[in-house]
Amino acid sequence: MGTGYATIMYDSEAVVSEGIGDFAACRYDGVEIGLGKAEAVGEAKLSELLEEYDLDLYCVMAGWLNTEEDLQAAVDGAALAGSLGADFLGILPPPRGVVDDETFADWLDRIGAAAAEAGVTPIVHHHFGAHVEQPEEIRRWLDEGPDNLELLFDTAHYYAYGDITEGIERFADDIAYVHLKDIDPPAEFQTHVENLTAGKKDYDSIVNYIWAFTDLGKGVIDFGEVSATLDAVGYEGHQTIEIENQKDHPLVHAKENIDHLRSVTER
């Protein structure tokens, strides 16, 4: 098992000039990068940087699936992920209400086929306010999706819909990759969750949920317990720390987050 860091806090230019070097300096093992950034950096340059800093590429995360154009970008992105040696192609489901179940099922099948051809594993990211959000929806789409579809389990995105420990235990056989992410719920957080689950186009609820994400150890999630539970269910895959909302001094946050994780685990 390795621990990676996501490039959310770095734009494509900063990924090259700072990000990859920052992750190596903090002694991360791997990297997750968005498909758009990977394309902007370019396959040759990104491969060169990963080799230079001895970092693995865990996941290339495709963008939100809102349209057929987004779908085609994800399908095309599978080949780039495979060429870069990534383990996974991440799938962000459509926001709730954008497409019907039949369309989403077709989209999953098309991404799954492209991923299989490229030699990468497609993983679905359950996400607040999305077509795959509730634990029952996670179970449904893992069962009804293509045979090679597996789960990206995200601690902060699961928090609002069920006990994280129970979620890890419930989906133990399906979890291929883990996002470690903390959350500090604001007042009336559950109301915001209910609005998003109902499919309301509620800007206030979206903002309050997004801004609740915080650095590891600054929120309510016990990552020592998360780690112990992953160990208990026999999880041996990679985990990536995903931080948002902290774009000032990204190196500081990269270091503080890995330090916190190491302080509460045996890794």
PDB file of C-alpha atoms in Angstrom:
ATOM      1  CA  MET A   1       0.000   0.000   0.000  1.00  0.00           C
ATOM      2  CA  GLY A   2       1.221   3.474  -0.890  1.00  0.00           C
ATOM      3  CA  THR A   3       0.051   6.954   0.054  1.00  0.00           C
ATOM      4  CA  GLY A   4      -0.452   9.548  -2.638  1.00  0.00           C
ATOM      5  CA  TYR A   5      -1.507  13.166  -2.949  1.00  0.00           C
ATOM      6  CA  ALA A   6      -3.966  14.714  -5.394  1.00  0.00           C
ATOM      7  CA  THR A   7      -2.980  17.671  -7.548  1.00  0.00           C
ATOM      8  CA  ILE A   8      -6.182  19.674  -6.930  1.00  0.00           C
ATOM      9  CA  MET A   9      -4.252  22.517  -5.264  1.00  0.00           C
ATOM     10  CA  TYR A  10      -1.947  22.979  -8.268  1.00  0.00           C
ATOM     11  CA  ASP A  11      -2.827  24.164 -11.765  1.00  0.00           C
ATOM     12  CA  SER A  12      -1.195  22.393 -14.702  1.00  0.00           C
ATOM     13  CA  GLU A  13       1.822  24.719 -14.795  1.00  0.00           C
ATOM     14  CA  ALA A  14       2.339  24.411 -11.041  1.00  0.00           C
ATOM     15  CA  VAL A  15       2.129  20.619 -11.265  1.00  0.00           C
ATOM     16  CA  VAL A  16       5.279  20.801 -13.392  1.00  0.00           C
ATOM     17  CA  SER A  17       7.114  23.600 -11.591  1.00  0.00           C
ATOM     18  CA  GLU A  18       6.240  22.683  -7.991  1.00  0.00           C
ATOM     19  CA  GLY A  19       3.711  19.944  -7.390  1.00  0.00           C
ATOM     20  CA  ILE A  20       5.509  16.735  -8.300  1.00  0.00           C
ATOM     21  CA  GLY A  21       8.641  17.937  -6.508  1.00  0.00           C
ATOM     22  CA  ASP A  22       6.575  18.902  -3.453  1.00  0.00           C
ATOM     23  CA  PHE A  23       5.046  15.437  -3.227  1.00  0.00           C
ATOM     24  CA  ALA A  24       8.441  13.779  -3.459  1.00  0.00           C
ATOM     25  CA  ALA A  25       9.892  16.126  -0.827  1.00  0.00           C
ATOM     26  CA  CYS A  26       7.070  15.157   1.555  1.00  0.00           C
ATOM     27  CA  ARG A  27       7.805  11.480   0.882  1.00  0.00           C
ATOM     28  CA  TYR A  28       4.547  10.577  -0.783  1.00  0.00           C
ATOM     29  CA  ASP A  29       4.574   7.408  -2.844  1.00  0.00           C
ATOM     30  CA  GLY A  30       2.209   8.404  -5.615  1.00  0.00           C
ATOM     31  CA  VAL A  31       0.087  10.982  -7.383  1.00  0.00           C
ATOM     32  CA  GLU A  32      -3.492  11.444  -8.552  1.00  0.00           C
ATOM     33  CA  ILE A  33      -4.100  13.936 -11.355  1.00  0.00           C
ATOM     34  CA  GLY A  34      -7.155  15.205 -13.190  1.00  0.00           C
ATOM     35  CA  LEU A  35      -7.456  14.233 -16.839  1.00  0.00           C
ATOM     36  CA  GLY A  36      -7.461  17.854 -18.005  1.00  0.00           C
ATOM     37  CA  LYS A  37      -4.218  18.581 -16.168  1.00  0.00           C
ATOM     38  CA  ALA A  38      -2.597  15.401 -17.462  1.00  0.00           C
ATOM     39  CA  GLU A  39      -3.476  16.437 -21.010  1.00  0.00           C
ATOM     40  CA  ALA A  40      -2.199  19.983 -20.427  1.00  0.00           C
ATOM     41  CA  VAL A  41       1.111  18.781 -18.985  1.00  0.00           C
ATOM     42  CA  GLY A  42       1.469  16.177 -21.726  1.00  0.00           C
ATOM     43  CA  GLU A  43       2.265  12.494 -21.564  1.00  0.00           C
ATOM     44  CA  ALA A  44       5.994  12.865 -22.175  1.00  0.00           C
ATOM     45  CA  LYS A  45       6.576  15.584 -19.566  1.00  0.00           C
ATOM     46  CA  LEU A  46       4.422  13.948 -16.912  1.00  0.00           C
ATOM     47  CA  SER A  47       6.122  10.589 -17.422  1.00  0.00           C
ATOM     48  CA  GLU A  48       9.504  12.292 -17.185  1.00  0.00           C
ATOM     49  CA  LEU A  49       8.605  13.993 -13.896  1.00  0.00           C
ATOM     50  CA  LEU A  50       7.169  10.852 -12.322  1.00  0.00           C
ATOM     51  CA  GLU A  51      10.308   8.920 -13.225  1.00  0.00           C
ATOM     52  CA  GLU A  52      12.623  11.711 -12.057  1.00  0.00           C
ATOM     53  CA  TYR A  53      10.952  11.909  -8.641  1.00  0.00           C
ATOM     54  CA  ASP A  54      10.253   8.165  -8.344  1.00  0.00           C
ATOM     55  CA  LEU A  55       6.490   8.573  -7.914  1.00  0.00           C
ATOM     56  CA  ASP A  56       3.763   6.212  -9.091  1.00  0.00           C
ATOM     57  CA  LEU A  57       0.686   7.476 -10.894  1.00  0.00           C
ATOM     58  CA  TYR A  58      -2.267   6.015  -9.041  1.00  0.00           C
ATOM     59  CA  CYS A  59      -5.233   7.569 -10.786  1.00  0.00           C
ATOM     60  CA  VAL A  60      -6.212   9.817 -13.665  1.00  0.00           C
ATOM     61  CA  MET A  61      -9.550  11.369 -12.693  1.00  0.00           C
ATOM     62  CA  ALA A  62     -11.867  12.175 -15.593  1.00  0.00           C
ATOM     63  CA  GLY A  63     -14.101  15.228 -15.346  1.00  0.00           C
ATOM     64  CA  TRP A  64     -17.766  15.434 -14.407  1.00  0.00           C
ATOM     65  CA  LEU A  65     -20.043  13.516 -16.737  1.00  0.00           C
ATOM     66  CA  ASN A  66     -22.578  16.146 -17.773  1.00  0.00           C
ATOM     67  CA  THR A  67     -22.705  15.640 -21.534  1.00  0.00           C
ATOM     68  CA  GLU A  68     -21.787  13.252 -24.344  1.00  0.00           C
ATOM     69  CA  GLU A  69     -18.685  15.397 -24.854  1.00  0.00           C
ATOM     70  CA  ASP A  70     -17.665  14.742 -21.242  1.00  0.00           C
ATOM     71  CA  LEU A  71     -18.245  11.046 -21.792  1.00  0.00           C
ATOM     72  CA  GLN A  72     -16.072  11.028 -24.907  1.00  0.00           C
ATOM     73  CA  ALA A  73     -13.303  12.837 -23.024  1.00  0.00           C
ATOM     74  CA  ALA A  74     -13.367  10.099 -20.364  1.00  0.00           C
ATOM     75  CA  VAL A  75     -13.386   7.352 -22.992  1.00  0.00           C
ATOM     76  CA  ASP A  76     -10.454   8.964 -24.809  1.00  0.00           C
ATOM     77  CA  GLY A  77      -8.705   9.615 -21.489  1.00  0.00           C
ATOM     78  CA  ALA A  78      -8.502   5.905 -20.745  1.00  0.00           C
ATOM     79  CA  ALA A  79      -5.779   5.511 -23.359  1.00  0.00           C
ATOM     80  CA  LEU A  80      -3.734   8.330 -21.837  1.00  0.00           C
ATOM     81  CA  ALA A  81      -4.128   6.840 -18.359  1.00  0.00           C
ATOM     82  CA  GLY A  82      -2.914   3.505 -19.685  1.00  0.00           C
ATOM     83  CA  SER A  83       0.045   5.042 -21.501  1.00  0.00           C
ATOM     84  CA  LEU A  84       1.072   6.859 -18.327  1.00  0.00           C
ATOM     85  CA  GLY A  85       0.962   3.622 -16.344  1.00  0.00           C
ATOM     86  CA  ALA A  86      -1.889   4.698 -14.074  1.00  0.00           C
ATOM     87  CA  ASP A  87      -3.680   2.015 -12.095  1.00  0.00           C
ATOM     88  CA  PHE A  88      -7.090   3.663 -12.311  1.00  0.00           C
ATOM     89  CA  LEU A  89      -9.356   5.846 -14.409  1.00  0.00           C
ATOM     90  CA  GLY A  90     -11.642   7.756 -12.039  1.00  0.00           C
ATOM     91  CA  ILE A  91     -15.294   8.352 -12.937  1.00  0.00           C
ATOM     92  CA  LEU A  92     -17.206  11.317 -11.512  1.00  0.00           C
ATOM     93  CA  PRO A  93     -20.909  10.510 -11.965  1.00  0.00           C
ATOM     94  CA  PRO A  94     -23.292  13.110 -13.386  1.00  0.00           C
ATOM     95  CA  PRO A  95     -24.832  15.526 -10.900  1.00  0.00           C
ATOM     96  CA  ARG A  96     -28.207  14.277  -9.725  1.00  0.00           C
ATOM     97  CA  GLY A  97     -30.923  14.770 -12.314  1.00  0.00           C
ATOM     98  CA  VAL A  98     -28.671  15.367 -15.331  1.00  0.00           C
ATOM     99  CA  VAL A  99     -29.242  11.978 -17.004  1.00  0.00           C
ATOM    100  CA  ASP A 100     -31.540   9.003 -16.511  1.00  0.00           C
ATOM    101  CA  ASP A 101     -30.440   5.584 -15.308  1.00  0.00           C
ATOM    102  CA  GLU A 102     -30.392   4.082 -18.811  1.00  0.00           C
ATOM    103  CA  THR A 103     -28.046   6.773 -20.087  1.00  0.00           C
ATOM    104  CA  PHE A 104     -25.740   6.502 -17.096  1.00  0.00           C
ATOM    105  CA  ALA A 105     -25.585   2.720 -17.466  1.00  0.00           C
ATOM    106  CA  ASP A 106     -24.604   3.125 -21.121  1.00  0.00           C
ATOM    107  CA  TRP A 107     -21.936   5.672 -20.182  1.00  0.00           C
ATOM    108  CA  LEU A 108     -20.457   3.335 -17.572  1.00  0.00           C
ATOM    109  CA  ASP A 109     -20.343   0.503 -20.113  1.00  0.00           C
ATOM    110  CA  ARG A 110     -18.538   2.671 -22.669  1.00  0.00           C
ATOM    111  CA  ILE A 111     -15.974   3.904 -20.139  1.00  0.00           C
ATOM    112  CA  GLY A 112     -15.512   0.377 -18.811  1.00  0.00           C
ATOM    113  CA  ALA A 113     -14.800  -0.946 -22.318  1.00  0.00           C
ATOM    114  CA  ALA A 114     -12.284   1.822 -23.031  1.00  0.00           C
ATOM    115  CA  ALA A 115     -10.567   1.245 -19.698  1.00  0.00           C
ATOM    116  CA  ALA A 116     -10.308  -2.496 -20.314  1.00  0.00           C
ATOM    117  CA  GLU A 117      -8.728  -1.866 -23.707  1.00  0.00           C
ATOM    118  CA  ALA A 118      -6.255   0.576 -22.127  1.00  0.00           C
ATOM    119  CA  GLY A 119      -5.345  -1.792 -19.289  1.00  0.00           C
ATOM    120  CA  VAL A 120      -6.621   0.405 -16.450  1.00  0.00           C
ATOM    121  CA  THR A 121      -9.357  -0.197 -13.892  1.00  0.00           C
ATOM    122  CA  PRO A 122     -12.376   2.148 -13.967  1.00  0.00           C
ATOM    123  CA  ILE A 123     -13.429   3.284 -10.514  1.00  0.00           C
ATOM    124  CA  VAL A 124     -16.619   5.137  -9.656  1.00  0.00           C
ATOM    125  CA  HIS A 125     -16.353   8.007  -7.163  1.00  0.00           C
ATOM    126  CA  HIS A 126     -19.481   8.271  -5.010  1.00  0.00           C
ATOM    127  CA  HIS A 127     -20.071  12.005  -4.541  1.00  0.00           C
ATOM    128  CA  PHE A 128     -22.504  14.328  -2.820  1.00  0.00           C
ATOM    129  CA  GLY A 129     -25.378  15.452  -5.008  1.00  0.00           C
ATOM    130  CA  ALA A 130     -24.465  12.986  -7.768  1.00  0.00           C
ATOM    131  CA  HIS A 131     -26.049  10.037  -9.539  1.00  0.00           C
ATOM    132  CA  VAL A 132     -24.032   7.770  -7.231  1.00  0.00           C
ATOM    133  CA  GLU A 133     -24.330   9.212  -3.735  1.00  0.00           C
ATOM    134  CA  GLN A 134     -26.164   7.006  -1.196  1.00  0.00           C
ATOM    135  CA  PRO A 135     -24.792   3.645  -0.013  1.00  0.00           C
ATOM    136  CA  GLU A 136     -27.695   1.893  -1.762  1.00  0.00           C
ATOM    137  CA  GLU A 137     -26.784   3.662  -5.004  1.00  0.00           C
ATOM    138  CA  ILE A 138     -23.156   2.659  -4.645  1.00  0.00           C
ATOM    139  CA  ARG A 139     -24.243  -0.969  -4.261  1.00  0.00           C
ATOM    140  CA  ARG A 140     -26.648  -0.757  -7.198  1.00  0.00           C
ATOM    141  CA  TRP A 141     -24.188   0.665  -9.692  1.00  0.00           C
ATOM    142  CA  LEU A 142     -21.353  -1.633  -8.676  1.00  0.00           C
ATOM    143  CA  ASP A 143     -23.748  -4.542  -9.292  1.00  0.00           C
ATOM    144  CA  GLU A 144     -25.276  -3.187 -12.509  1.00  0.00           C
ATOM    145  CA  GLY A 145     -22.179  -1.539 -13.990  1.00  0.00           C
ATOM    146  CA  PRO A 146     -19.571  -3.247 -16.177  1.00  0.00           C
ATOM    147  CA  ASP A 147     -17.736  -6.215 -14.699  1.00  0.00           C
ATOM    148  CA  ASN A 148     -14.463  -4.295 -14.371  1.00  0.00           C
ATOM    149  CA  LEU A 149     -16.013  -1.376 -12.438  1.00  0.00           C
ATOM    150  CA  GLU A 150     -14.724  -0.972  -8.889  1.00  0.00           C
ATOM    151  CA  LEU A 151     -15.141   1.585  -6.104  1.00  0.00           C
ATOM    152  CA  LEU A 152     -13.231   4.674  -5.153  1.00  0.00           C
ATOM    153  CA  PHE A 153     -14.188   5.045  -1.474  1.00  0.00           C
ATOM    154  CA  ASP A 154     -14.013   8.651  -0.257  1.00  0.00           C
ATOM    155  CA  THR A 155     -14.146   9.218   3.500  1.00  0.00           C
ATOM    156  CA  ALA A 156     -15.600  12.749   3.430  1.00  0.00           C
ATOM    157  CA  HIS A 157     -18.168  11.995   0.743  1.00  0.00           C
ATOM    158  CA  TYR A 158     -19.367   8.930   2.672  1.00  0.00           C
ATOM    159  CA  TYR A 159     -19.557  10.764   6.000  1.00  0.00           C
ATOM    160  CA  ALA A 160     -22.873  12.496   5.228  1.00  0.00           C
ATOM    161  CA  TYR A 161     -24.651   9.278   4.277  1.00  0.00           C
ATOM    162  CA  GLY A 162     -23.476   6.665   6.751  1.00  0.00           C
ATOM    163  CA  ASP A 163     -20.883   5.571   9.280  1.00  0.00           C
ATOM    164  CA  ILE A 164     -17.482   5.500   7.578  1.00  0.00           C
ATOM    165  CA  THR A 165     -16.290   2.383   9.409  1.00  0.00           C
ATOM    166  CA  GLU A 166     -19.461   0.521   8.477  1.00  0.00           C
ATOM    167  CA  GLY A 167     -19.092   1.760   4.887  1.00  0.00           C
ATOM    168  CA  ILE A 168     -15.579   0.352   4.610  1.00  0.00           C
ATOM    169  CA  GLU A 169     -16.795  -2.960   5.997  1.00  0.00           C
ATOM    170  CA  ARG A 170     -19.848  -3.004   3.729  1.00  0.00           C
ATOM    171  CA  PHE A 171     -17.889  -2.342   0.536  1.00  0.00           C
ATOM    172  CA  ALA A 172     -14.660  -4.096   1.500  1.00  0.00           C
ATOM    173  CA  ASP A 173     -14.781  -6.453  -1.482  1.00  0.00           C
ATOM    174  CA  ASP A 174     -15.352  -3.582  -3.932  1.00  0.00           C
ATOM    175  CA  ILE A 175     -12.920  -0.896  -2.737  1.00  0.00           C
ATOM    176  CA  ALA A 176     -10.027  -0.585  -5.159  1.00  0.00           C
ATOM    177  CA  TYR A 177      -8.776   2.852  -4.128  1.00  0.00           C
ATOM    178  CA  VAL A 178      -9.324   5.260  -1.233  1.00  0.00           C
ATOM    179  CA  HIS A 179      -9.536   9.035  -0.876  1.00  0.00           C
ATOM    180  CA  LEU A 180      -8.582  10.256   2.585  1.00  0.00           C
ATOM    181  CA  LYS A 181     -10.440  13.510   3.070  1.00  0.00           C
ATOM    182  CA  ASP A 182     -11.624  15.312   6.186  1.00  0.00           C
ATOM    183  CA  ILE A 183     -14.769  17.340   6.741  1.00  0.00           C
ATOM    184  CA  ASP A 184     -15.833  19.952   9.287  1.00  0.00           C
ATOM    185  CA  PRO A 185     -19.629  20.147   8.913  1.00  0.00           C
ATOM    186  CA  PRO A 186     -21.156  23.639   9.231  1.00  0.00           C
ATOM    187  CA  ALA A 187     -24.427  24.483  10.942  1.00  0.00           C
ATOM    188  CA  GLU A 188     -27.462  22.987   9.195  1.00  0.00           C
ATOM    189  CA  PHE A 189     -25.175  20.613   7.303  1.00  0.00           C
ATOM    190  CA  GLN A 190     -27.801  17.873   7.213  1.00  0.00           C
ATOM    191  CA  THR A 191     -30.252  20.267   5.581  1.00  0.00           C
ATOM    192  CA  HIS A 192     -27.717  20.959   2.850  1.00  0.00           C
ATOM    193  CA  VAL A 193     -27.203  17.216   2.374  1.00  0.00           C
ATOM    194  CA  GLU A 194     -30.951  16.640   2.075  1.00  0.00           C
ATOM    195  CA  ASN A 195     -31.275  19.415  -0.492  1.00  0.00           C
ATOM    196  CA  LEU A 196     -28.544  17.893  -2.641  1.00  0.00           C
ATOM    197  CA  THR A 197     -29.952  14.384  -2.318  1.00  0.00           C
ATOM    198  CA  ALA A 198     -33.331  15.714  -3.441  1.00  0.00           C
ATOM    199  CA  GLY A 199     -31.683  17.105  -6.553  1.00  0.00           C
ATOM    200  CA  LYS A 200     -32.325  20.743  -5.700  1.00  0.00           C
ATOM    201  CA  LYS A 201     -30.132  23.158  -7.628  1.00  0.00           C
ATOM    202  CA  ASP A 202     -29.193  24.812  -4.373  1.00  0.00           C
ATOM    203  CA  TYR A 203     -26.028  26.885  -4.701  1.00  0.00           C
ATOM    204  CA  ASP A 204     -25.919  27.545  -0.949  1.00  0.00           C
ATOM    205  CA  SER A 205     -25.953  23.828  -0.142  1.00  0.00           C
ATOM    206  CA  ILE A 206     -23.277  23.056  -2.718  1.00  0.00           C
ATOM    207  CA  VAL A 207     -20.986  25.795  -1.385  1.00  0.00           C
ATOM    208  CA  ASN A 208     -21.502  24.781   2.243  1.00  0.00           C
ATOM    209  CA  TYR A 209     -20.678  21.161   1.461  1.00  0.00           C
ATOM    210  CA  ILE A 210     -17.585  21.994  -0.589  1.00  0.00           C
ATOM    211  CA  TRP A 211     -16.241  24.443   1.970  1.00  0.00           C
ATOM    212  CA  ALA A 212     -16.692  21.880   4.725  1.00  0.00           C
ATOM    213  CA  PHE A 213     -13.743  19.907   3.298  1.00  0.00           C
ATOM    214  CA  THR A 214     -10.584  20.562   5.281  1.00  0.00           C
ATOM    215  CA  ASP A 215      -7.102  19.277   6.113  1.00  0.00           C
ATOM    216  CA  LEU A 216      -6.726  15.906   7.815  1.00  0.00           C
ATOM    217  CA  GLY A 217      -7.087  16.356  11.553  1.00  0.00           C
ATOM    218  CA  LYS A 218      -8.997  19.631  11.215  1.00  0.00           C
ATOM    219  CA  GLY A 219     -12.383  17.961  10.845  1.00  0.00           C
ATOM    220  CA  VAL A 220     -14.403  15.187  12.457  1.00  0.00           C
ATOM    221  CA  ILE A 221     -12.988  12.058  10.808  1.00  0.00           C
ATOM    222  CA  ASP A 222     -10.728   9.775  12.827  1.00  0.00           C
ATOM    223  CA  PHE A 223      -8.108   8.608  10.346  1.00  0.00           C
ATOM    224  CA  GLY A 224      -6.533   6.275  12.855  1.00  0.00           C
ATOM    225  CA  GLU A 225      -9.858   4.432  12.945  1.00  0.00           C
ATOM    226  CA  VAL A 226     -10.168   4.585   9.154  1.00  0.00           C
ATOM    227  CA  SER A 227      -6.712   3.054   8.756  1.00  0.00           C
ATOM    228  CA  ALA A 228      -7.405   0.355  11.335  1.00  0.00           C
ATOM    229  CA  THR A 229     -10.654  -0.572   9.609  1.00  0.00           C
ATOM    230  CA  LEU A 230      -8.993  -0.766   6.198  1.00  0.00           C
ATOM    231  CA  ASP A 231      -6.383  -3.055   7.725  1.00  0.00           C
ATOM    232  CA  ALA A 232      -9.056  -5.175   9.400  1.00  0.00           C
ATOM    233  CA  VAL A 233     -10.928  -5.817   6.148  1.00  0.00           C
ATOM    234  CA  GLY A 234      -7.683  -6.714   4.381  1.00  0.00           C
ATOM    235  CA  TYR A 235      -7.423  -3.668   2.147  1.00  0.00           C
ATOM    236  CA  GLU A 236      -3.998  -3.586   0.502  1.00  0.00           C
ATOM    237  CA  GLY A 237      -4.498  -0.906  -2.139  1.00  0.00           C
ATOM    238  CA  HIS A 238      -3.344   2.678  -2.414  1.00  0.00           C
ATOM    239  CA  GLN A 239      -4.756   5.660  -0.532  1.00  0.00           C
ATOM    240  CA  THR A 240      -4.555   9.268  -1.639  1.00  0.00           C
ATOM    241  CA  ILE A 241      -4.943  12.387   0.476  1.00  0.00           C
ATOM    242  CA  GLU A 242      -7.271  14.771  -1.324  1.00  0.00           C
ATOM    243  CA  ILE A 243      -7.312  18.371  -0.091  1.00  0.00           C
ATOM    244  CA  GLU A 244      -9.427  21.238  -1.406  1.00  0.00           C
ATOM    245  CA  ASN A 245      -9.922  24.893  -0.429  1.00  0.00           C
ATOM    246  CA  GLN A 246      -6.299  25.374   0.677  1.00  0.00           C
ATOM    247  CA  LYS A 247      -4.546  26.830  -2.358  1.00  0.00           C
ATOM    248  CA  ASP A 248      -2.247  29.149  -0.413  1.00  0.00           C
ATOM    249  CA  HIS A 249       1.079  27.525   0.493  1.00  0.00           C
ATOM    250  CA  PRO A 250       0.248  24.110  -1.028  1.00  0.00           C
ATOM    251  CA  LEU A 251       3.587  22.600   0.032  1.00  0.00           C
ATOM    252  CA  VAL A 252       2.780  23.381   3.667  1.00  0.00           C
ATOM    253  CA  HIS A 253      -0.548  21.585   3.366  1.00  0.00           C
ATOM    254  CA  ALA A 254       1.011  18.629   1.577  1.00  0.00           C
ATOM    255  CA  LYS A 255       3.486  18.229   4.440  1.00  0.00           C
ATOM    256  CA  GLU A 256       1.008  18.843   7.274  1.00  0.00           C
ATOM    257  CA  ASN A 257      -1.436  16.300   5.906  1.00  0.00           C
ATOM    258  CA  ILE A 258       1.037  13.459   5.478  1.00  0.00           C
ATOM    259  CA  ASP A 259       2.468  14.263   8.912  1.00  0.00           C
ATOM    260  CA  HIS A 260      -0.997  13.993  10.471  1.00  0.00           C
ATOM    261  CA  LEU A 261      -1.689  10.694   8.764  1.00  0.00           C
ATOM    262  CA  ARG A 262       1.626   9.272   9.922  1.00  0.00           C
ATOM    263  CA  SER A 263       0.967  10.471  13.470  1.00  0.00           C
ATOM    264  CA  VAL A 264      -2.275   8.478  13.761  1.00  0.00           C
ATOM    265  CA  THR A 265      -1.286   5.355  11.861  1.00  0.00           C
ATOM    266  CA  GLU A 266       1.586   2.908  11.766  1.00  0.00           C
ATOM    267  CA  ARG A 267       2.509   3.897   8.209  1.00  0.00           C
TER     268      ARG A 267
END
